[in-house]
C-alpha positions as a LaTeX table, in Angstrom:
\begin{tabular}{lrrr}
\hline
Residue & $x$ (\AA) & $y$ (\AA) & $z$ (\AA) \\
\hline
Met1 & $-0.06$ & $-0.31$ & 0.37 \\
Gly2 & 3.09 & 2.39 & 0.46 \\
Thr3 & 1.69 & 3.63 & 3.88 \\
Glu4 & 5.51 & 4.19 & 4.55 \\
Arg5 & 5.83 & 6.33 & 1.52 \\
Val6 & 2.67 & 7.99 & 2.41 \\
Leu7 & 4.31 & 9.68 & 5.47 \\
Glu8 & 7.14 & 10.75 & 3.21 \\
Leu9 & 4.81 & 12.46 & 1.13 \\
Gln10 & 3.26 & 14.09 & 4.13 \\
Glu11 & 6.84 & 15.35 & 5.42 \\
Ile12 & 7.16 & 16.67 & 1.97 \\
Asp13 & 3.79 & 18.38 & 1.74 \\
Thr14 & 4.30 & 20.27 & 5.02 \\
Ala15 & 7.54 & 21.59 & 3.85 \\
Ile16 & 5.86 & 22.65 & 0.61 \\
Gly17 & 2.98 & 24.36 & 2.92 \\
Arg18 & 5.86 & 26.10 & 5.02 \\
Leu19 & 7.47 & 27.12 & 1.90 \\
Gln20 & 4.23 & 28.43 & 0.58 \\
Ala21 & 3.46 & 30.55 & 3.62 \\
Arg22 & 6.63 & 32.17 & 4.05 \\
His23 & 6.56 & 33.04 & 0.01 \\
Arg24 & 3.34 & 34.78 & 0.54 \\
Ala25 & 4.65 & 36.58 & 3.82 \\
Leu26 & 7.72 & 37.89 & 1.80 \\
Glu27 & 5.80 & 38.66 & $-1.46$ \\
Ser28 & 3.30 & 40.89 & 1.14 \\
Gly29 & 6.00 & 42.95 & 2.35 \\
Glu30 & 4.98 & 42.10 & 5.71 \\
Val31 & 8.36 & 41.09 & 6.35 \\
Val32 & 9.75 & 44.24 & 5.89 \\
Ala33 & 7.09 & 46.18 & 6.98 \\
Gly34 & 8.16 & 46.05 & 10.45 \\
Pro35 & 11.83 & 47.08 & 9.61 \\
Arg36 & 10.49 & 50.25 & 7.61 \\
Thr37 & 7.91 & 51.21 & 9.97 \\
Val38 & 10.40 & 51.17 & 12.72 \\
Ala39 & 12.99 & 53.59 & 10.45 \\
Asp40 & 10.25 & 55.74 & 9.02 \\
Gln41 & 9.01 & 56.61 & 12.93 \\
Ala42 & 12.72 & 57.51 & 13.60 \\
Glu43 & 13.30 & 59.77 & 10.48 \\
Met44 & 9.89 & 61.68 & 11.76 \\
Ala45 & 10.92 & 61.92 & 14.93 \\
Asp46 & 14.80 & 63.15 & 13.71 \\
Gly47 & 12.82 & 65.40 & 11.50 \\
Glu48 & 10.66 & 66.99 & 14.55 \\
Leu49 & 13.96 & 67.57 & 16.43 \\
Gln50 & 15.50 & 69.11 & 13.38 \\
Leu51 & 12.47 & 71.39 & 12.87 \\
Gln52 & 12.90 & 72.18 & 16.79 \\
Leu53 & 16.55 & 73.03 & 16.27 \\
Ala54 & 15.92 & 75.17 & 13.30 \\
Glu55 & 13.26 & 77.38 & 15.44 \\
Leu56 & 15.70 & 77.71 & 18.20 \\
Asp57 & 18.53 & 78.75 & 15.89 \\
Arg58 & 15.71 & 81.81 & 14.28 \\
Asp59 & 15.12 & 82.60 & 18.10 \\
Gln60 & 18.92 & 82.84 & 18.94 \\
Arg61 & 19.32 & 85.22 & 15.99 \\
Arg62 & 16.71 & 87.04 & 17.09 \\
Phe63 & 17.59 & 87.59 & 20.75 \\
Glu64 & 21.26 & 88.37 & 19.11 \\
Ser65 & 20.03 & 90.69 & 16.43 \\
Glu66 & 18.20 & 92.28 & 19.92 \\
Leu67 & 21.12 & 92.20 & 22.02 \\
Asp68 & 23.07 & 93.93 & 19.20 \\
Ser69 & 20.35 & 96.92 & 19.18 \\
Leu70 & 20.19 & 97.34 & 22.49 \\
Thr71 & 24.17 & 97.51 & 23.05 \\
Gln72 & 24.31 & 100.20 & 20.49 \\
Lys73 & 21.28 & 102.22 & 21.78 \\
Glu74 & 22.69 & 102.10 & 25.09 \\
Ala75 & 26.26 & 103.17 & 23.50 \\
Ala76 & 24.55 & 106.18 & 21.88 \\
Glu77 & 22.78 & 107.09 & 25.15 \\
His78 & 25.87 & 106.70 & 26.99 \\
Lys79 & 27.75 & 109.16 & 24.52 \\
Arg80 & 24.71 & 111.74 & 24.85 \\
Met81 & 25.07 & 111.43 & 28.78 \\
Phe82 & 28.61 & 112.39 & 28.63 \\
Asp83 & 29.45 & 114.71 & 25.74 \\
Gly84 & 27.87 & 118.02 & 26.58 \\
Ser85 & 24.92 & 118.22 & 24.32 \\
Ile86 & 22.36 & 117.81 & 27.74 \\
Ala87 & 22.66 & 120.46 & 30.46 \\
Asn88 & 19.34 & 120.29 & 31.69 \\
Ala89 & 19.26 & 118.27 & 35.04 \\
Lys90 & 15.52 & 116.85 & 34.26 \\
Glu91 & 16.28 & 115.71 & 31.00 \\
Leu92 & 19.58 & 114.09 & 32.23 \\
Ser93 & 17.51 & 112.57 & 34.75 \\
Ala94 & 15.50 & 111.00 & 32.35 \\
Leu95 & 18.30 & 109.90 & 29.81 \\
Gln96 & 19.71 & 108.10 & 33.14 \\
His97 & 16.66 & 106.28 & 33.28 \\
Glu98 & 16.74 & 105.57 & 30.07 \\
Ile99 & 19.87 & 104.31 & 30.30 \\
Asp100 & 19.40 & 102.06 & 33.11 \\
Ser101 & 15.96 & 100.63 & 31.43 \\
Leu102 & 18.08 & 99.59 & 28.26 \\
Ala103 & 20.63 & 97.74 & 30.88 \\
Lys104 & 17.82 & 95.99 & 32.30 \\
Arg105 & 16.22 & 94.87 & 28.72 \\
Lys106 & 19.90 & 93.79 & 27.50 \\
Ser107 & 20.41 & 91.86 & 30.85 \\
Asp108 & 17.37 & 89.93 & 30.76 \\
Arg109 & 17.93 & 89.14 & 26.74 \\
Glu110 & 21.15 & 87.88 & 27.80 \\
Asp111 & 19.68 & 85.58 & 30.14 \\
Glu112 & 16.95 & 84.81 & 27.70 \\
Leu113 & 19.44 & 83.92 & 25.36 \\
Leu114 & 21.65 & 81.69 & 27.58 \\
Ala115 & 19.05 & 79.49 & 28.96 \\
Leu116 & 17.97 & 79.06 & 25.09 \\
Met117 & 21.69 & 78.17 & 24.07 \\
Glu118 & 21.33 & 75.61 & 27.03 \\
Gln119 & 17.87 & 74.43 & 25.38 \\
Arg120 & 19.67 & 74.43 & 21.77 \\
Glu121 & 22.69 & 72.51 & 22.85 \\
Thr122 & 20.15 & 69.72 & 24.65 \\
Val123 & 18.20 & 69.57 & 21.61 \\
Ala124 & 21.15 & 69.34 & 19.04 \\
Ala125 & 22.45 & 66.33 & 21.05 \\
Ala126 & 19.33 & 64.71 & 20.98 \\
Ala127 & 19.17 & 65.48 & 17.24 \\
Gly128 & 22.23 & 64.38 & 16.61 \\
Asp129 & 21.54 & 60.69 & 18.46 \\
Ala130 & 18.28 & 60.76 & 16.59 \\
Glu131 & 19.95 & 61.39 & 13.29 \\
Ala132 & 21.98 & 58.65 & 13.72 \\
Arg133 & 19.57 & 55.98 & 14.86 \\
Ser134 & 17.21 & 56.91 & 11.70 \\
Ala135 & 20.14 & 56.23 & 9.57 \\
Ala136 & 21.14 & 52.70 & 11.35 \\
Leu137 & 17.38 & 51.93 & 11.17 \\
Arg138 & 17.16 & 52.81 & 7.38 \\
Ala139 & 19.98 & 50.77 & 6.66 \\
Asp140 & 18.62 & 47.62 & 8.51 \\
Ala141 & 15.33 & 48.10 & 6.53 \\
Glu142 & 17.35 & 48.16 & 3.21 \\
Arg143 & 18.96 & 44.97 & 4.43 \\
Ala144 & 16.10 & 43.38 & 5.51 \\
Ser145 & 14.30 & 44.42 & 2.12 \\
Ala146 & 17.51 & 42.70 & 0.48 \\
Asp147 & 17.61 & 39.74 & 2.53 \\
Ala148 & 13.67 & 39.33 & 1.58 \\
Val149 & 14.55 & 39.19 & $-1.97$ \\
Glu150 & 17.43 & 36.75 & $-1.34$ \\
Glu151 & 15.09 & 34.74 & 0.87 \\
Leu152 & 12.72 & 34.72 & $-2.10$ \\
Arg153 & 15.10 & 33.33 & $-4.62$ \\
Arg154 & 16.03 & 30.56 & $-2.64$ \\
Ile155 & 12.65 & 30.05 & $-1.47$ \\
Glu156 & 11.21 & 29.34 & $-5.10$ \\
Gly157 & 14.47 & 27.17 & $-5.89$ \\
Glu158 & 13.57 & 24.92 & $-2.87$ \\
Phe159 & 9.72 & 24.69 & $-3.70$ \\
Ala160 & 10.77 & 23.33 & $-7.53$ \\
Gln161 & 12.89 & 20.86 & $-5.80$ \\
Arg162 & 10.24 & 20.07 & $-3.46$ \\
Thr163 & 7.83 & 19.61 & $-6.11$ \\
Leu164 & 9.96 & 17.58 & $-8.29$ \\
Asp165 & 10.34 & 14.90 & $-5.15$ \\
Arg166 & 7.14 & 15.04 & $-4.04$ \\
Glu167 & 5.64 & 13.79 & $-7.57$ \\
Ala168 & 8.71 & 11.01 & $-7.21$ \\
Val169 & 7.19 & 9.78 & $-4.13$ \\
Ala170 & 3.71 & 9.80 & $-4.73$ \\
Lys171 & 4.49 & 7.31 & $-7.94$ \\
Gly172 & 5.39 & 5.01 & $-5.25$ \\
Val173 & 1.61 & 4.91 & $-3.49$ \\
Asp174 & $-1.34$ & 3.27 & $-4.14$ \\
Pro175 & $-3.92$ & 5.63 & $-6.08$ \\
Glu176 & $-6.81$ & 4.56 & $-4.00$ \\
Leu177 & $-4.59$ & 5.49 & $-0.35$ \\
Leu178 & $-3.44$ & 8.44 & $-2.16$ \\
Glu179 & $-6.76$ & 9.75 & $-3.05$ \\
Leu180 & $-7.97$ & 9.14 & 0.89 \\
Tyr181 & $-4.46$ & 11.12 & 1.69 \\
Glu182 & $-5.41$ & 14.02 & $-0.63$ \\
Asp183 & $-8.91$ & 14.18 & 0.67 \\
Leu184 & $-7.91$ & 13.85 & 4.60 \\
Arg185 & $-5.41$ & 16.69 & 3.88 \\
Arg186 & $-8.28$ & 18.91 & 2.47 \\
Gln187 & $-10.47$ & 18.18 & 5.39 \\
Lys188 & $-7.92$ & 18.12 & 8.32 \\
Lys189 & $-5.54$ & 21.71 & 7.83 \\
Gly190 & $-2.82$ & 20.04 & 5.36 \\
Ile191 & $-2.52$ & 16.88 & 7.76 \\
Gly192 & $-3.51$ & 13.60 & 6.19 \\
Ala193 & $-1.21$ & 10.95 & 7.41 \\
Ala194 & 1.18 & 10.90 & 10.98 \\
Ala195 & 3.24 & 8.58 & 12.61 \\
Leu196 & 2.33 & 6.55 & 15.48 \\
Val197 & 4.77 & 7.11 & 18.06 \\
Asp198 & 4.65 & 4.95 & 21.40 \\
Gly199 & 0.87 & 4.44 & 20.95 \\
Val200 & 0.34 & 8.27 & 20.33 \\
Cys201 & $-0.92$ & 9.94 & 17.14 \\
Gln202 & 1.71 & 12.66 & 15.89 \\
Ala203 & $-0.99$ & 14.59 & 14.62 \\
Cys204 & $-4.14$ & 14.84 & 17.26 \\
His205 & $-1.61$ & 13.72 & 19.99 \\
Glu206 & $-4.28$ & 11.64 & 21.20 \\
Gln207 & $-3.05$ & 8.32 & 23.19 \\
Leu208 & $-4.50$ & 5.30 & 21.41 \\
Ser209 & $-6.09$ & 2.22 & 24.02 \\
Ala210 & $-4.61$ & $-1.05$ & 24.07 \\
Met211 & $-7.44$ & $-2.55$ & 22.02 \\
Glu212 & $-6.97$ & $-0.13$ & 19.48 \\
Leu213 & $-3.82$ & $-0.58$ & 19.29 \\
Asp214 & $-4.03$ & $-4.28$ & 19.15 \\
His215 & $-6.49$ & $-4.12$ & 16.38 \\
Leu216 & $-4.51$ & $-1.84$ & 14.08 \\
Lys217 & $-1.40$ & $-4.33$ & 14.47 \\
Lys218 & $-3.47$ & $-6.98$ & 13.22 \\
Thr219 & $-5.38$ & $-4.52$ & 10.30 \\
Glu220 & $-3.76$ & $-5.48$ & 6.78 \\
Gly221 & $-4.63$ & $-2.33$ & 4.88 \\
Val222 & $-5.19$ & 1.31 & 5.89 \\
Arg223 & $-4.27$ & 1.73 & 9.43 \\
Arg224 & $-5.97$ & 5.08 & 10.70 \\
Cys225 & $-6.46$ & 7.29 & 14.54 \\
Glu226 & $-9.54$ & 6.31 & 16.00 \\
Tyr227 & $-9.75$ & 10.29 & 17.40 \\
Cys228 & $-8.95$ & 12.16 & 14.08 \\
Arg229 & $-9.26$ & 9.47 & 11.55 \\
Arg230 & $-5.90$ & 10.30 & 9.80 \\
Ile231 & $-3.71$ & 7.70 & 8.31 \\
Leu232 & $-1.49$ & 6.10 & 10.90 \\
Val233 & 2.28 & 4.86 & 9.91 \\
Phe234 & 3.66 & 2.58 & 12.59 \\
\hline
\end{tabular}
């Protein structure tokens, strides 16, 4: 009947099923989707930090421009204070008040600029790390894509060989047994035959009774599991 051959056929069919499932996963892109998504997220995080850094740079330039303007204005007012052009005490008092106000505004801007520069330093460090991480993850995604293409080629070659092996093995199986096996495979999620090891069906993993084992040993034809009805091979 060729029951041993049908078990060999089952092993080949199981291997072919795995190859087909892997091939579908690779072709659909789901295998590389994860690394690509992670790389995309890292690029977005890097982009957000770069935008934040650009905004801080604009703020820094604005503060520096304001400081330069305040410094020039303070210097001009100091010059007026001592160049003798103003003799009126009230005007001198008002000018001194203006100079003091400029000095206060300048000091405040310097403090703000210092805080901003410290913030920029922190953001710049984070942006550098994010850029490096993004580049590394993108390289990983590209490698995963290249590996997937290579694996597809390998699977296609292995699938072709397994198909030839199946044809050769199937020729050694009794046509009626082969038909039963194929029917069972369709009904039983791809498993039509299984080994019986220590009284346990390796398909459904049920322990056969001693009476059933004795009966199967005496059976001349096709032996089948009393639980899942698959073909059993001792």
